Coordinates of C-alpha atoms and ligand atoms in Angstrom, one line a residue:
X782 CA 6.7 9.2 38.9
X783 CA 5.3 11.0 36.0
X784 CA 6.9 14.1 37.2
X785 CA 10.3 12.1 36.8
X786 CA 9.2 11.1 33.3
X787 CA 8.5 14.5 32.2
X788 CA 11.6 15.9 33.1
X789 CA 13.6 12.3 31.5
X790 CA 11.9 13.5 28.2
X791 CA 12.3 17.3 28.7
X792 CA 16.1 16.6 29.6
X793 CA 16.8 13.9 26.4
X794 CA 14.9 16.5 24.3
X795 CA 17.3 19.2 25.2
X796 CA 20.3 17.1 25.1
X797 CA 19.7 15.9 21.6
X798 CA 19.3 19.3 20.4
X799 CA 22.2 20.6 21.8
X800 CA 24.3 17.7 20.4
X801 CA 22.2 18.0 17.0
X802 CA 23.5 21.7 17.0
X803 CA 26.9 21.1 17.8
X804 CA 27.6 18.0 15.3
X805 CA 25.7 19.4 12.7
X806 CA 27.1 22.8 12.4
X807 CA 27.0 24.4 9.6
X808 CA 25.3 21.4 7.6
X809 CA 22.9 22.7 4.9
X810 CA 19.7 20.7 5.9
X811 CA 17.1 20.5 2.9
X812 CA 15.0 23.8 2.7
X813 CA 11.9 23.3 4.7
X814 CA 9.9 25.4 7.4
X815 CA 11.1 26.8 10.2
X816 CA 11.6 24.7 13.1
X817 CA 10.6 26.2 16.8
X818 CA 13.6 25.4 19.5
X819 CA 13.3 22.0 20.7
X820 CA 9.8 20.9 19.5
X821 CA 10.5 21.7 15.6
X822 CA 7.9 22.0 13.4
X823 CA 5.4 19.8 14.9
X824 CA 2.9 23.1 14.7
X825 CA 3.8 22.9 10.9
X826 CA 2.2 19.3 10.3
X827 CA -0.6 18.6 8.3
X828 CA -3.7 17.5 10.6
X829 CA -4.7 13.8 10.9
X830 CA -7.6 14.6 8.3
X831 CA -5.6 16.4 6.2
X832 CA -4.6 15.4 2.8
X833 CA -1.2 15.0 3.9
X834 CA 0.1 14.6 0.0
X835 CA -1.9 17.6 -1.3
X836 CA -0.2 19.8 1.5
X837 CA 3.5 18.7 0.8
X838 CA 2.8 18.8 -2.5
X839 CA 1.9 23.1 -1.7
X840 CA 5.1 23.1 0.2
X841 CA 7.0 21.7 -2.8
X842 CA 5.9 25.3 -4.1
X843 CA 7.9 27.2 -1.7
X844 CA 10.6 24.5 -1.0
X845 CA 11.4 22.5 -3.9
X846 CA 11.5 18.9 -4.7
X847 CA 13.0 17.9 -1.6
X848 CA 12.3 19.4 1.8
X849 CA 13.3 18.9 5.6
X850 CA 11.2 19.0 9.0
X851 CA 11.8 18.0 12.3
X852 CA 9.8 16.6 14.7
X853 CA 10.8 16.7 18.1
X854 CA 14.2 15.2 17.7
X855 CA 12.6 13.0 14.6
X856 CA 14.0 14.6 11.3
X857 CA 11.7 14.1 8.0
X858 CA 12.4 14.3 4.5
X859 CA 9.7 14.0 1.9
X860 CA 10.4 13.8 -1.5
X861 CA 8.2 15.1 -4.1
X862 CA 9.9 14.3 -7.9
X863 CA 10.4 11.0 -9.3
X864 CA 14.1 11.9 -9.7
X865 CA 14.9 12.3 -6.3
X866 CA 13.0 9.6 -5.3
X867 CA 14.6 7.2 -8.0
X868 CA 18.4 9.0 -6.9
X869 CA 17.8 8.5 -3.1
X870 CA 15.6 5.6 -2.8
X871 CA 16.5 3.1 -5.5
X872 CA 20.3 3.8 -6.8
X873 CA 21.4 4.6 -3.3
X874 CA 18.8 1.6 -2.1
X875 CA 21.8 0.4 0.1
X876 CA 21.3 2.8 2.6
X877 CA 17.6 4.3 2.1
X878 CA 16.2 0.8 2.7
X879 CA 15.2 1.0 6.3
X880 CA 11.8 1.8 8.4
X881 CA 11.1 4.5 10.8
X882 CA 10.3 2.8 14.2
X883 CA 6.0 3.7 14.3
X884 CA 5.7 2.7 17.9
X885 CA 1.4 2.7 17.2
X886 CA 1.5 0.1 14.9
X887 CA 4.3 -1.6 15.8
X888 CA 4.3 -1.7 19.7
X889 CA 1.1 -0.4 20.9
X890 CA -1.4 -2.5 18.5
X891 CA 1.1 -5.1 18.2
X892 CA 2.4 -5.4 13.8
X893 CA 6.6 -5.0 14.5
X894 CA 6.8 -8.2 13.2
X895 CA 4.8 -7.7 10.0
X896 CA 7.7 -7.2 6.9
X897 CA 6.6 -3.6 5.8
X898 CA 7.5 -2.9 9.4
X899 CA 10.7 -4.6 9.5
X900 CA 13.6 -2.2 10.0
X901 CA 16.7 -3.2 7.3
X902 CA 18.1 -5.9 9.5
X903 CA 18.6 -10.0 8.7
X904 CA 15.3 -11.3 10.0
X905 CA 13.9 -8.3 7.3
X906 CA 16.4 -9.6 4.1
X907 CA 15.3 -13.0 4.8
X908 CA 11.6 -12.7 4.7
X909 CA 12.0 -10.0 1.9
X910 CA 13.2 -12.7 0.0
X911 CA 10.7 -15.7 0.9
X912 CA 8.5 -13.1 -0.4
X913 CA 10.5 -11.4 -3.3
X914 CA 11.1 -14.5 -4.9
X915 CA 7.5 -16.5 -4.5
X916 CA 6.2 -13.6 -6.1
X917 CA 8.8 -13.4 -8.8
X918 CA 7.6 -12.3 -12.4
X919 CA 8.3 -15.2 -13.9
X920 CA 6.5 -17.1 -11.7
X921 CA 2.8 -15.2 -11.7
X922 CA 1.7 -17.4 -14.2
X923 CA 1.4 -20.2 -11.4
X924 CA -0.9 -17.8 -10.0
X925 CA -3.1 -17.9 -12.9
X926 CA -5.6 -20.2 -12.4
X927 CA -5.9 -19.2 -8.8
X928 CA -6.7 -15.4 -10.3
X929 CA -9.3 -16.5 -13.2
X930 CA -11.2 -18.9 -10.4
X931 CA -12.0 -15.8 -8.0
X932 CA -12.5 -13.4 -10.8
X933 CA -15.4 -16.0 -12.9
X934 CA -16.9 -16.8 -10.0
X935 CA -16.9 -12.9 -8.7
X936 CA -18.3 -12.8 -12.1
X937 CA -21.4 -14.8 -11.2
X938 CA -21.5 -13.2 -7.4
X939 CA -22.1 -9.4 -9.2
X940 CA -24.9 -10.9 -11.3
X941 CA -26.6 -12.3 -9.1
X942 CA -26.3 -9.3 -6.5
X943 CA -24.8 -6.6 -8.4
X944 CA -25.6 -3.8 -5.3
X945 CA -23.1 -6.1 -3.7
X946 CA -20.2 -5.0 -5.9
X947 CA -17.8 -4.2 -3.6
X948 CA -18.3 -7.2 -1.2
X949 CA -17.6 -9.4 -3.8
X950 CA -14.1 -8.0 -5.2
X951 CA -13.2 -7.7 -1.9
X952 CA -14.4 -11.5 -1.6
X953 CA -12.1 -12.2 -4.7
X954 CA -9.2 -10.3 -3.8
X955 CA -9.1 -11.9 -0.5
X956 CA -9.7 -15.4 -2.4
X957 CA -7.0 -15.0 -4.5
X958 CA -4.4 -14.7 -2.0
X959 CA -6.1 -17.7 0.9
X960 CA -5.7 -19.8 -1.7
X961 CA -2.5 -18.9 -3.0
X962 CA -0.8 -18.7 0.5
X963 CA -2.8 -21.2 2.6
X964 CA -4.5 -23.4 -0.2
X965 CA -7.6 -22.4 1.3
X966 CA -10.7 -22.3 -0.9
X967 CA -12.6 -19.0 0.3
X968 CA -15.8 -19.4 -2.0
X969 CA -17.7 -17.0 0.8
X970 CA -18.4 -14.0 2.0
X971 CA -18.5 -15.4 5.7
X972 CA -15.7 -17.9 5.2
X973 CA -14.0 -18.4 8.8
X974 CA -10.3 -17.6 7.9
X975 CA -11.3 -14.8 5.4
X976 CA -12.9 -12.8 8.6
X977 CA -10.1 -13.9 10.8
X978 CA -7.9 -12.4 7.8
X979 CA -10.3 -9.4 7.1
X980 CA -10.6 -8.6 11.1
X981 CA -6.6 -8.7 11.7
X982 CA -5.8 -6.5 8.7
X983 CA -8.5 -4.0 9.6
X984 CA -6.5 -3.5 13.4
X985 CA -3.8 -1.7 11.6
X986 CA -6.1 0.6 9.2
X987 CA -9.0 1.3 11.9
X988 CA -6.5 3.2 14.2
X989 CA -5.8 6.2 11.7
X990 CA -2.7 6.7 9.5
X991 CA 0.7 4.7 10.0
X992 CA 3.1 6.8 11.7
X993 CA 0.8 10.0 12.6
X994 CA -0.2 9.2 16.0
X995 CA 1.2 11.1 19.4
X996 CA 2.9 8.0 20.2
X997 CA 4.7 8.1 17.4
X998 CA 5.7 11.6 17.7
X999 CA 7.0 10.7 21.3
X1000 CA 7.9 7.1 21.6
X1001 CA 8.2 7.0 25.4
X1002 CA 4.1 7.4 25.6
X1003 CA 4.3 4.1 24.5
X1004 CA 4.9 3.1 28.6
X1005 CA 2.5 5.3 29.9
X1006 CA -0.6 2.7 30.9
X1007 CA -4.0 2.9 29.6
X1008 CA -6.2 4.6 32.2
X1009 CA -3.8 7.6 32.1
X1010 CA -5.2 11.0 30.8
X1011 CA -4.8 11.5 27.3
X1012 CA -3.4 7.5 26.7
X1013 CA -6.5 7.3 24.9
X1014 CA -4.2 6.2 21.7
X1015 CA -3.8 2.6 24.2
X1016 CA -7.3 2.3 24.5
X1017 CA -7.9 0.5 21.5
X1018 CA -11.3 -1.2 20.4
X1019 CA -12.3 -4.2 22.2
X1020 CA -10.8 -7.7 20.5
X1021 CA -7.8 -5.6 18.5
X1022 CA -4.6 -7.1 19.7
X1023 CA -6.5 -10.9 19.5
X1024 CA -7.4 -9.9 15.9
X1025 CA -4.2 -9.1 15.1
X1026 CA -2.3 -12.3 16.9
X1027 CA -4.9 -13.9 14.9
X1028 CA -4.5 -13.1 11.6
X1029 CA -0.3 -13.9 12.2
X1030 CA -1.1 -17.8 13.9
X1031 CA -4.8 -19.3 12.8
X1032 CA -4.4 -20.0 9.0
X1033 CA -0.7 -20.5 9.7
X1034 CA -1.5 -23.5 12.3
X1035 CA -4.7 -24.5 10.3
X1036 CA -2.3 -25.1 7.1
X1037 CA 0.0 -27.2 9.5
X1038 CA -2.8 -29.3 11.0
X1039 CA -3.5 -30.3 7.5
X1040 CA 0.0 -30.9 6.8
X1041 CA 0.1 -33.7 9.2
X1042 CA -3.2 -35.2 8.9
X1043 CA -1.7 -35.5 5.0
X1044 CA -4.5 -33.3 3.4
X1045 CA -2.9 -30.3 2.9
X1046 CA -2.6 -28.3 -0.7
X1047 CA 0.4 -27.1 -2.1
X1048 CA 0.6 -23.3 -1.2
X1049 CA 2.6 -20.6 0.1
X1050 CA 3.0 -21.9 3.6
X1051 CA 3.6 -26.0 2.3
X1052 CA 6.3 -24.5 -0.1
X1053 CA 7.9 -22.3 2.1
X1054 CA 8.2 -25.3 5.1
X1055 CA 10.0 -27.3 2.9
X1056 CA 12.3 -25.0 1.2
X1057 CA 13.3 -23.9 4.5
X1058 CA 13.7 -27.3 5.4
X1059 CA 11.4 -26.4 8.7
X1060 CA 13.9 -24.2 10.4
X1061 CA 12.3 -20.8 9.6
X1062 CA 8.8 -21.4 11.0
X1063 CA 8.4 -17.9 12.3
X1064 CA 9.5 -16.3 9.0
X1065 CA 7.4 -18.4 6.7
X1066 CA 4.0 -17.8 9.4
X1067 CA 4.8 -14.4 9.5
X1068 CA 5.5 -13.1 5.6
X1069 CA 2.2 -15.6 4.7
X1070 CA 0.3 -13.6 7.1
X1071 CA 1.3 -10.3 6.0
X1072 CA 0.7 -11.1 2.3
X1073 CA -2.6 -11.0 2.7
X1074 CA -2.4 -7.5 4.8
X1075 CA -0.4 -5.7 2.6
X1076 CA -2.2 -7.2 -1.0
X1077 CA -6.1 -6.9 0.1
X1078 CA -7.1 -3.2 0.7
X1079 CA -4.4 -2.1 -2.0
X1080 CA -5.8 -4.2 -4.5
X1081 CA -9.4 -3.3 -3.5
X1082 CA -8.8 0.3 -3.8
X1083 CA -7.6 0.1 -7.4
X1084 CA -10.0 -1.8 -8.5
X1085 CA -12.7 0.7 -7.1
X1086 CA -11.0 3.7 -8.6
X1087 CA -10.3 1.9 -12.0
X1088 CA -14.4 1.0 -12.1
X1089 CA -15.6 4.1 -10.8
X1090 CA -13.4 5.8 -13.4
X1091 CA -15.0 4.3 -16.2
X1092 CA -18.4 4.9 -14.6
X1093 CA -18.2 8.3 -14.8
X1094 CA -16.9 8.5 -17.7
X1095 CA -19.4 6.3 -20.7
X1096 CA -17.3 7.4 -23.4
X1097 CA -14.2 5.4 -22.5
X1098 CA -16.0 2.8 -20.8
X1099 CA -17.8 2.2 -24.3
X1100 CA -14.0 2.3 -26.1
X1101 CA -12.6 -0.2 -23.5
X1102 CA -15.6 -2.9 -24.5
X1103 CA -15.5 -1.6 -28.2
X1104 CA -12.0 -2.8 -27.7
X1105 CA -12.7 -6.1 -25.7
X1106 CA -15.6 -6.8 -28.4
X1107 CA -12.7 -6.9 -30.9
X1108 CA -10.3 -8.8 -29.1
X1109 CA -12.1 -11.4 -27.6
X1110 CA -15.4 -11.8 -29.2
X1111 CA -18.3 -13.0 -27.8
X1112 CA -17.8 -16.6 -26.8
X1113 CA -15.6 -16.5 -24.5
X1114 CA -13.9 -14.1 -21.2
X1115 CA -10.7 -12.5 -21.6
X1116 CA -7.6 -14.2 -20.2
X1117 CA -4.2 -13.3 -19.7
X1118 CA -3.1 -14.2 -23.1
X1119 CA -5.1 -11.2 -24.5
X1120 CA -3.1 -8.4 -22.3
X1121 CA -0.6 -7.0 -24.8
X1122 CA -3.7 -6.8 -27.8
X1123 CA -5.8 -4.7 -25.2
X1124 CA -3.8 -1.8 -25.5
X1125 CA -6.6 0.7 -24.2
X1126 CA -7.3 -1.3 -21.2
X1127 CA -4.2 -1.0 -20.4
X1128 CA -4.0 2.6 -20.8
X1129 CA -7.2 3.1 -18.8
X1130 CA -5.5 0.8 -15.7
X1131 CA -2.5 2.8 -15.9
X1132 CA -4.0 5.7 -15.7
X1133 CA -6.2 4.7 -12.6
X1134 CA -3.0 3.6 -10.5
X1135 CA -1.6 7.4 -11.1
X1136 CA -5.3 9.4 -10.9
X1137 CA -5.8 7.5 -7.8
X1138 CA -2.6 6.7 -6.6
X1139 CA -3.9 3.9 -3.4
X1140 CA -0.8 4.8 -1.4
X1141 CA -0.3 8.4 -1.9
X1142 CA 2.7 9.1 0.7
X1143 CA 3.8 5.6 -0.1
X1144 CA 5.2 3.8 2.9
X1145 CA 8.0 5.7 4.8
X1146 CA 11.4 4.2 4.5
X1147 CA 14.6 5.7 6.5
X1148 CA 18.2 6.2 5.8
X1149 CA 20.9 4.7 8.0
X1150 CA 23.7 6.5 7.7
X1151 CA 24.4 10.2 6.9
X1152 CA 23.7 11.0 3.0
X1153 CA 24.4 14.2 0.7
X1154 CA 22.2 15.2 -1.7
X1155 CA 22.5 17.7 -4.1
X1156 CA 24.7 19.4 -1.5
X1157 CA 21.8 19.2 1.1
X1158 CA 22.9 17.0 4.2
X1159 CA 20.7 14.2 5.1
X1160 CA 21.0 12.9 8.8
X1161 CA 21.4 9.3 9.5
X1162 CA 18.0 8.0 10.6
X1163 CA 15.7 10.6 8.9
X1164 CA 12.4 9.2 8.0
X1165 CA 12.3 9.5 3.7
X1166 CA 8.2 9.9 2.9
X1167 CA 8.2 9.7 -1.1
X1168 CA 5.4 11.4 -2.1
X1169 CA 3.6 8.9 -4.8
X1170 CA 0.9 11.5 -5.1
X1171 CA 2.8 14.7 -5.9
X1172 CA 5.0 12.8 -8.4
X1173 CA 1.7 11.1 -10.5
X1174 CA 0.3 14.7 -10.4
X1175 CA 3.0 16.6 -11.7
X1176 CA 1.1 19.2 -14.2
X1177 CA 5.0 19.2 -16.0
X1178 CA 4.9 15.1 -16.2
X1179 CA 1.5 14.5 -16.3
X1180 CA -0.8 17.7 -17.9
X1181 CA -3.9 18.7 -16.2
X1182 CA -3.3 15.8 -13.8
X1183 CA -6.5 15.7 -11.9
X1184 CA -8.6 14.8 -15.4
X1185 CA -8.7 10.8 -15.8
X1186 CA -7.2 10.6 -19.5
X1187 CA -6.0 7.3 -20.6
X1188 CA -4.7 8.8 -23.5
X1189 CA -1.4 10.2 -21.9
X1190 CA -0.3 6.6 -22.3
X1191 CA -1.2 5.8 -25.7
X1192 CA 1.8 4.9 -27.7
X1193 CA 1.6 5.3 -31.7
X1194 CA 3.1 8.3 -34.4
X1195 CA 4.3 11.1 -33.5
X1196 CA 3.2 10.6 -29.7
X1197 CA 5.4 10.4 -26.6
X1198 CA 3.5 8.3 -23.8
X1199 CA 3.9 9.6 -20.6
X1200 CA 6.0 8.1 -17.7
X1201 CA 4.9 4.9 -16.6
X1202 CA 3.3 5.5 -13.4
X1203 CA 4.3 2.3 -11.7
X1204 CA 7.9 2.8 -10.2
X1205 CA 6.0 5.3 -7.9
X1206 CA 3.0 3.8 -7.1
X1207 CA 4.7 0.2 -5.8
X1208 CA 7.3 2.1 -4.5
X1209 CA 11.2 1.9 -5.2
X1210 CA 14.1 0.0 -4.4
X1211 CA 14.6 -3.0 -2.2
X1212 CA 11.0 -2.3 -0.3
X1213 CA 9.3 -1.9 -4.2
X1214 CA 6.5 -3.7 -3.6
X1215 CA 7.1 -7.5 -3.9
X1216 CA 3.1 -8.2 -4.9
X1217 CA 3.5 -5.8 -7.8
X1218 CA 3.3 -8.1 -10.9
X1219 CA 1.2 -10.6 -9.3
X1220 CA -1.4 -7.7 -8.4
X1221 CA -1.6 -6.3 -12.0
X1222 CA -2.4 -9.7 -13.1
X1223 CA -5.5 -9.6 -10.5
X1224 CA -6.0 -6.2 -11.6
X1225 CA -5.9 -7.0 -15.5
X1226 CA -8.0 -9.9 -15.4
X1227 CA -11.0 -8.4 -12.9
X1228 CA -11.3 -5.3 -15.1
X1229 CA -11.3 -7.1 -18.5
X1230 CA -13.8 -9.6 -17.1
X1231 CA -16.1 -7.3 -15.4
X1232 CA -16.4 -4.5 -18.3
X1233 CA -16.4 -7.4 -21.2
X1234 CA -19.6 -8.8 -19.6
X1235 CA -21.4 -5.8 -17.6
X1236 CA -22.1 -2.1 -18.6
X1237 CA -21.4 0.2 -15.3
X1238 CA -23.6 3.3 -14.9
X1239 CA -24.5 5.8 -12.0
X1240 CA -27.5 4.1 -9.6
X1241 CA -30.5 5.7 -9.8
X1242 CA -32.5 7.2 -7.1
X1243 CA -36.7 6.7 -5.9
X1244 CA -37.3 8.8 -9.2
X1245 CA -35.4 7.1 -11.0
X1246 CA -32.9 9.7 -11.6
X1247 CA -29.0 9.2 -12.0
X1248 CA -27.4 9.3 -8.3
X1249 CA -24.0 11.5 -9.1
X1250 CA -20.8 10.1 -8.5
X1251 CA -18.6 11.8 -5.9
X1252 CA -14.8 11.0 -7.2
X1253 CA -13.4 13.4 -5.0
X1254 CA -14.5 11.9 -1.8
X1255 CA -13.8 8.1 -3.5
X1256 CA -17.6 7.8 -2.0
X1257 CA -20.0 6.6 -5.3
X1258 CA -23.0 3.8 -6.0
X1259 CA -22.4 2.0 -8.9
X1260 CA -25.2 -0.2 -10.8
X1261 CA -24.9 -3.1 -13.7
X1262 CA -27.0 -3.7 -16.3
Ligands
HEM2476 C1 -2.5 -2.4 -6.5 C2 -1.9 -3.2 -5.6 C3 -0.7 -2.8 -4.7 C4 -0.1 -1.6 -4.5 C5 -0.5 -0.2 -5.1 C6 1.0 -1.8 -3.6 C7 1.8 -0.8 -3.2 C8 2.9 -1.0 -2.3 C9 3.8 0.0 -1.8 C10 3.7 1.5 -2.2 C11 4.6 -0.5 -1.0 C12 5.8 0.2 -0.2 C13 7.0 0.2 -1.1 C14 8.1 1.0 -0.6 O1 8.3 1.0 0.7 O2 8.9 1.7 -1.3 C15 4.3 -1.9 -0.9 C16 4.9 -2.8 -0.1 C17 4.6 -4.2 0.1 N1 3.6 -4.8 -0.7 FE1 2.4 -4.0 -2.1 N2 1.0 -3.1 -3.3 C18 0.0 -3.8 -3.9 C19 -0.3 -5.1 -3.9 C20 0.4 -6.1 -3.1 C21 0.1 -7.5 -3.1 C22 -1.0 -8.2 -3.9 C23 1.0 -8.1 -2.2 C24 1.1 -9.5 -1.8 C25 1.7 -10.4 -2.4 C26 1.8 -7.0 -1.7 C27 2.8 -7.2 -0.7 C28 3.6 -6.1 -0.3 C29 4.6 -6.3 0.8 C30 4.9 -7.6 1.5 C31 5.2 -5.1 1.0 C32 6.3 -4.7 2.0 C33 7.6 -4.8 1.3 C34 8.8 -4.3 2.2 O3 8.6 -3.6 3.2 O4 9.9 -4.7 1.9 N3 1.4 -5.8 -2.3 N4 3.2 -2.2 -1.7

């Protein structure tokens, strides 16, 4: 049997490069490495623990902005610049809006249904909107007083467990969105449908990167069962695919049991039901699920990176509450109103979404029919990686890109800020993140509250001396006083 399978995948593996040669001819692929007969440049890749964005960002060196690999028969483009990306990926968006099948994710643990998944199809442009248009700019102001809840009474959590830090953002971030989507009030730590949240999300992240597994290198591993030798990848922890089906039905059902014992809160889910008049019950359980997967660990990691930032560096955490003293005073927290009189805040956040871009290879998106660019030939169905990091850490964009320097986005005389880091970093076109202005609120709000009313420095150690803070590693200990 498995003898037969081989020689299937040797044989469709041989055929589709002969047929690759013959059709594409003399076709003038994007510059890249060179690819070895049949199994391309898989010996070319970047290791699982690699920093995939720092080594195409080395290739862009030798290559240029845009270069080609294959493989197997899977072709891959990344792009490095911010004008290829923008070209490609947002004014040709008609075409560069799909998904590369990631048969880990999607079939082995169980997330094809999840929108960030969703291959440019109807069931994809229908939930896209559901989500697009809930989370509309001009609507985050109903989100408001869902955002400044969490973030005062996160507030109270850090002082009275500031060790805790982290717990308690993550607390809030998660917060935010049960209450937005389900009308849940998640006031704790231990709250049942946070963990059922918190445990379905982490099934995706606890399995390794999104699309780098052997599986997804060779699809048809996807049938091979569990016991086999080396199907290790289908041996997933114990409680995974549960935790996942989880996270799609329990709040989902929870929000309709409520809905017809009469108690339920408006939300996400009640909204959704009766715009849809109730014939779209999948879509609106599944895009209410995945908001809270795709917003939580995003949101989290920016927040860290903006607060260890400012730990590390006094001086500018000093000038962002100088600032805040100014602005707001002393008798009161800062609200939303104040955003466009904070001007170095802002600076400071921007800066922290392009130091520490959260999604540095951005999510993969794929082209569906053949495309020309710059006169290089882009096959129909390669897998486009737009490389967030290499664009936010251009030394010709951004100079001396790996110092945190708020000031690159100062506005005033004589200065020219630089490039607004955000078409990058929520990526572009019709899969631009939908979450984007209702996360900066989150994110504008949690960092003027917390530095307005806490001063963060290093944690000391038994002697009482500064602990230092690793920012390569992301890894640091943060105290309040
Ligand atoms: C700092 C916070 C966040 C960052 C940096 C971020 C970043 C991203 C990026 C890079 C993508 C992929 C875009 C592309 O394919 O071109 C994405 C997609 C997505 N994000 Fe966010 N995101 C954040 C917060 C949120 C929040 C709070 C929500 C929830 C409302 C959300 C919901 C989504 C969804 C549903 C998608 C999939 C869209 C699609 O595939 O069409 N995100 N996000």
């Amino acid at each position: 049997m498995w003898g037969f399978v081989l020689a299937s995948v040797a044989f469709a593996l041989v055929a589709r490069y002969l047929l690759r040669a013959v059709f594409q001819g003399k076709r003038h692929l994007p510059p890249g490495p060179k690819p070895l007969p049949l199994v391309g440049n898989i010996f070319d890749l970047p290791a699982p623990t690699d920093a995939a964005w720092k080594v195409y960002a080395e290739w862009k060196q030798k290559y240029g902005d845009i270069f080609y690999f294959r493989v197997l028969s899977s072709d891959v483009v990344v792009v490095n610049s911010f004008e290829a990306a923008h070209e490609l990926l947002e004014n040709r968006s008609a075409i560069y809006s799909s998904r590369p099948w990631v048969p880990m994710a999607g079939d082995v643990i169980g997330w094809s249904w999840t929108l960030p998944l969703l291959t440019y199809n109807e069931t994809f442009k229908r939930h896209r909107k559901y989500v697009q248009n809930y989370f509309a700019k001009p609507r985050v102001h109903l989100f408001y007083r869902f955002q400044r809840r969490e973030v005062h009474r996160m507030l109270n959590d850090v002082l009275d467990s500031p060790k805790n830090y982290r717990e308690h953002l993550g607390r809030m971030a998660g917060g935010i969105v049960m209450g937005i989507v389900f009308g849940h009030d998640a006031r704790t730590q231990d709250d049942w449908l946070l963990q059922v949240a918190s445990r379905g999300s982490k099934t995706i992240s606890s399995v390794g990167p999104v699309g780098a597994h052997i599986v997804d290198l060779i699809p048809i591993l996807r049938f091979v069962p569990d016991w086999f030798p080396g199907a290790g990848f289908k041996r997933l922890p114990p409680g995974t695919r549960k935790a996942m089906s989880d996270m799609r039905y329990v709040a989902y059902n929870y929000v309709k049991e409520k809905m017809a014992a009469g108690t339920a809160t408006e939300c996400y889910v009640t909204e959704l039901l009766e715009m849809t008049q109730n014939e779209d019950e999948e879509g609106v359980r599944d895009t209410a699920a995945n908001n809270y997967s795709a917003g939580f660990d995003t949101t989290l990691a920016h927040l860290i990176v903006t607060i260890m930032m400012l730990t590390v560096n006094p001086v500018m955490q000093a000038r962002v509450q100088a600032e805040l003293d100014t602005v707001i005073g002393k008798d009161r927290l800062p609200d939303f109103a104040d955003v466009d009189n904070l001007p170095y805040l802002q600076c400071v956040i921007l800066e922290a979404m392009r130091w520490g871009v959260v999604v540095p290879v951005g999510v993969p998106h794929a082209v569906i029919q053949d495309d020309v660019y710059n006169g290089m030939f882009i096959p129909k169905g390669t897998t486009i990686i737009p490389n967030a990091w290499a664009m936010l850490h251009d030394p010709e964009i951004y100079p001396d890109p790996e110092t945190f320097n708020p000031d690159r986005f100062l506005a005033g005389e004589g200065r020219t800020p630089a490039p607004d880091p955000r078409e990058p970093l929520f990526g572009f076109g019709r899969r631009q993140c939908p979450g984007k202005d209702f996360a900066q609120g989150t994110s504008f709000l949690t960092i003027a509250s917390l530095f307005h009313v806490f001063k963060f420095s290093n944690a000391l150690d038994a002697e009482g001396k500064p602990i230092p803070i690793d920012t390569a590693q992301n890894e640091f200990s943060v105290r309040y006083v």
